[in-house]
Coordinates of C-alpha atoms in Angstrom, one line a residue:
M1 CA -29.7 48.5 18.1
T2 CA -29.5 46.5 14.9
K3 CA -28.4 42.9 14.7
K4 CA -25.3 42.2 12.7
K5 CA -26.0 39.9 9.8
S6 CA -24.4 36.6 10.3
D7 CA -21.7 35.5 7.9
A8 CA -22.4 31.9 8.6
P9 CA -24.0 30.0 5.7
A10 CA -27.6 29.0 5.9
E11 CA -28.4 25.5 7.2
V12 CA -28.8 23.1 4.3
E13 CA -31.9 20.9 4.7
T14 CA -31.4 18.5 1.7
I15 CA -28.8 17.8 -0.9
T16 CA -29.7 16.4 -4.3
L17 CA -26.9 14.6 -6.2
T18 CA -27.1 13.2 -9.7
M19 CA -24.6 10.5 -10.7
S20 CA -24.2 7.8 -13.3
R21 CA -24.8 4.2 -12.4
P22 CA -21.1 3.3 -12.2
V23 CA -20.5 6.2 -9.8
A24 CA -23.6 5.1 -7.8
E25 CA -22.2 1.6 -7.6
A26 CA -18.8 3.0 -6.4
V27 CA -20.6 5.1 -3.7
Q28 CA -22.6 2.0 -2.7
T29 CA -19.4 0.0 -2.2
A30 CA -17.6 2.8 -0.4
C31 CA -20.5 3.2 2.0
E32 CA -20.7 -0.5 2.7
W33 CA -16.9 -0.7 3.3
Y34 CA -17.1 2.3 5.7
L35 CA -19.8 0.6 7.7
R36 CA -18.0 -2.7 7.7
L37 CA -14.7 -1.2 8.7
H38 CA -16.3 0.3 11.8
M39 CA -17.8 -3.1 12.7
G40 CA -14.4 -4.9 12.2
Q41 CA -15.6 -6.8 9.1
F42 CA -12.6 -6.8 6.8
W43 CA -13.3 -9.8 4.5
D44 CA -14.7 -7.9 1.4
L45 CA -12.0 -5.2 1.7
A46 CA -9.2 -7.7 1.9
E47 CA -10.7 -9.8 -0.9
D48 CA -11.1 -6.8 -3.3
L49 CA -7.7 -5.3 -2.6
C50 CA -5.7 -8.5 -2.8
F51 CA -7.4 -10.0 -5.8
A52 CA -7.5 -6.8 -7.9
K53 CA -4.2 -7.6 -9.8
F54 CA -5.2 -11.2 -10.3
Y55 CA -8.6 -10.3 -11.8
S56 CA -7.0 -7.5 -14.0
D57 CA -4.4 -10.0 -15.3
A58 CA -7.1 -12.7 -15.9
E59 CA -9.3 -10.2 -17.8
S60 CA -6.4 -9.1 -20.0
N61 CA -5.2 -12.7 -20.6
A62 CA -1.8 -11.8 -19.1
F63 CA -1.1 -15.4 -17.9
Q64 CA 1.2 -17.4 -20.2
S65 CA 0.1 -20.8 -18.8
E66 CA -2.4 -22.4 -16.5
E67 CA 0.4 -22.9 -13.9
Q68 CA 1.1 -19.2 -13.9
R69 CA -2.6 -18.4 -13.4
K70 CA -2.8 -21.0 -10.6
N71 CA 0.3 -19.5 -8.9
A72 CA -1.1 -16.0 -9.1
F73 CA -4.4 -17.1 -7.7
N74 CA -2.7 -18.9 -4.8
A75 CA -0.5 -15.8 -4.1
A76 CA -3.7 -13.6 -4.0
I77 CA -5.3 -16.0 -1.5
D78 CA -2.2 -15.9 0.7
R79 CA -2.1 -12.1 0.6
R80 CA -5.8 -11.9 1.3
N81 CA -5.6 -14.3 4.3
T82 CA -2.5 -12.4 5.7
M83 CA -4.2 -9.0 5.3
L84 CA -7.4 -10.3 6.9
L85 CA -5.6 -11.8 9.8
E86 CA -3.5 -8.7 10.5
M87 CA -6.4 -6.3 10.1
E88 CA -8.4 -8.4 12.6
R89 CA -5.5 -8.5 15.1
L90 CA -4.9 -4.7 14.8
Y91 CA -8.6 -4.0 15.1
S92 CA -9.0 -6.1 18.3
R93 CA -5.9 -4.5 19.8
C94 CA -6.3 -0.9 18.8
V95 CA -10.0 -0.2 18.6
L96 CA -11.5 0.4 22.0
P97 CA -15.2 -0.2 22.6
A98 CA -17.4 2.9 22.8
P99 CA -21.2 3.4 22.9
T100 CA -22.8 2.5 19.6
S101 CA -24.7 5.8 19.6
D102 CA -21.4 7.7 19.4
V103 CA -19.3 5.4 17.2
M104 CA -21.9 4.3 14.7
K105 CA -23.6 7.6 13.9
A106 CA -21.8 8.3 10.6
P107 CA -21.4 4.6 9.6
Y108 CA -25.2 4.1 10.0
R109 CA -25.8 7.1 7.8
A110 CA -23.5 5.6 5.2
E111 CA -25.3 2.3 5.5
Q112 CA -28.5 4.1 4.5
V113 CA -26.9 5.3 1.2
W114 CA -25.6 1.8 0.5
L115 CA -28.9 0.1 1.2
V116 CA -31.0 2.6 -0.7
I117 CA -28.8 2.3 -3.9
R118 CA -28.7 -1.5 -3.6
H119 CA -32.4 -1.8 -3.2
A120 CA -33.2 0.6 -6.1
L121 CA -30.8 -1.1 -8.5
A122 CA -32.1 -4.6 -7.5
W123 CA -35.7 -3.7 -8.4
H124 CA -34.6 -1.9 -11.6
D125 CA -32.5 -4.8 -12.8
K126 CA -35.1 -7.5 -11.9
P127 CA -38.6 -5.8 -11.7
E128 CA -40.3 -9.1 -11.0
G129 CA -38.4 -9.2 -7.6
D130 CA -36.8 -12.2 -5.9
W131 CA -38.2 -13.3 -2.6
M132 CA -35.0 -15.2 -1.8
N133 CA -32.7 -12.2 -2.1
V134 CA -32.2 -9.6 0.7
E135 CA -31.5 -6.9 -1.8
F136 CA -35.2 -6.7 -2.6
D137 CA -36.2 -6.2 1.1
K138 CA -37.1 -2.6 2.0
P139 CA -34.0 -1.1 3.6
L140 CA -34.2 -0.7 7.4
N141 CA -33.1 2.6 8.8
R142 CA -30.7 2.4 11.8
S143 CA -29.6 6.0 11.3
D144 CA -30.6 9.1 13.2
Q145 CA -31.5 10.7 9.8
P146 CA -34.4 10.2 7.4
Q147 CA -33.8 7.5 4.8
P148 CA -32.4 8.9 1.6
T149 CA -34.6 8.9 -1.5
I150 CA -33.4 7.7 -4.9
K151 CA -34.7 8.2 -8.4
L152 CA -33.4 6.2 -11.4
T153 CA -33.5 7.8 -14.8
E154 CA -33.2 5.3 -17.6
V155 CA -31.1 6.1 -20.7
Q156 CA -33.3 7.6 -23.4
D157 CA -33.3 5.9 -26.8
N158 CA -32.3 8.6 -29.3
T159 CA -32.1 6.3 -32.3
K160 CA -35.7 6.7 -33.3
P161 CA -36.3 9.1 -36.2
A162 CA -37.9 12.4 -35.3
C163 CA -41.5 13.1 -36.6
D164 CA -41.6 15.2 -39.7
G165 CA -44.9 16.8 -38.6

């Protein structure tokens, strides 16, 4: 009797992904937010969302006066504080405790991506290091998976003339 060939795809051992630095920074932020949302830490999320319009207007010089700028800033603070308070209330009321091993499996995997990108970019941007900055410490792995690897490829300078050899 012959075995029927399975239609299931083969198990994937590793995945290699190449992305630009701005995309890596967005992935880093998304992974950090995902982890923090699961831990009930909403400060950065509320700050980024509620101040986005203010920062956009400030960058494009949209304010007609210092008073208008101050009012927009104060409104952003009020929105941020309200959002933070409401998110914390809803989290404490709606999210029931569960074993960390079950609830944090995917968030800890995302944390590894966040930390590995952050660590690599910190060393790239400041190769001399900074003993006062946590971004330079080797990332700890709280995940059930091996720590991701990262390779940074610098932009090649194509402005040099080619050899006429």
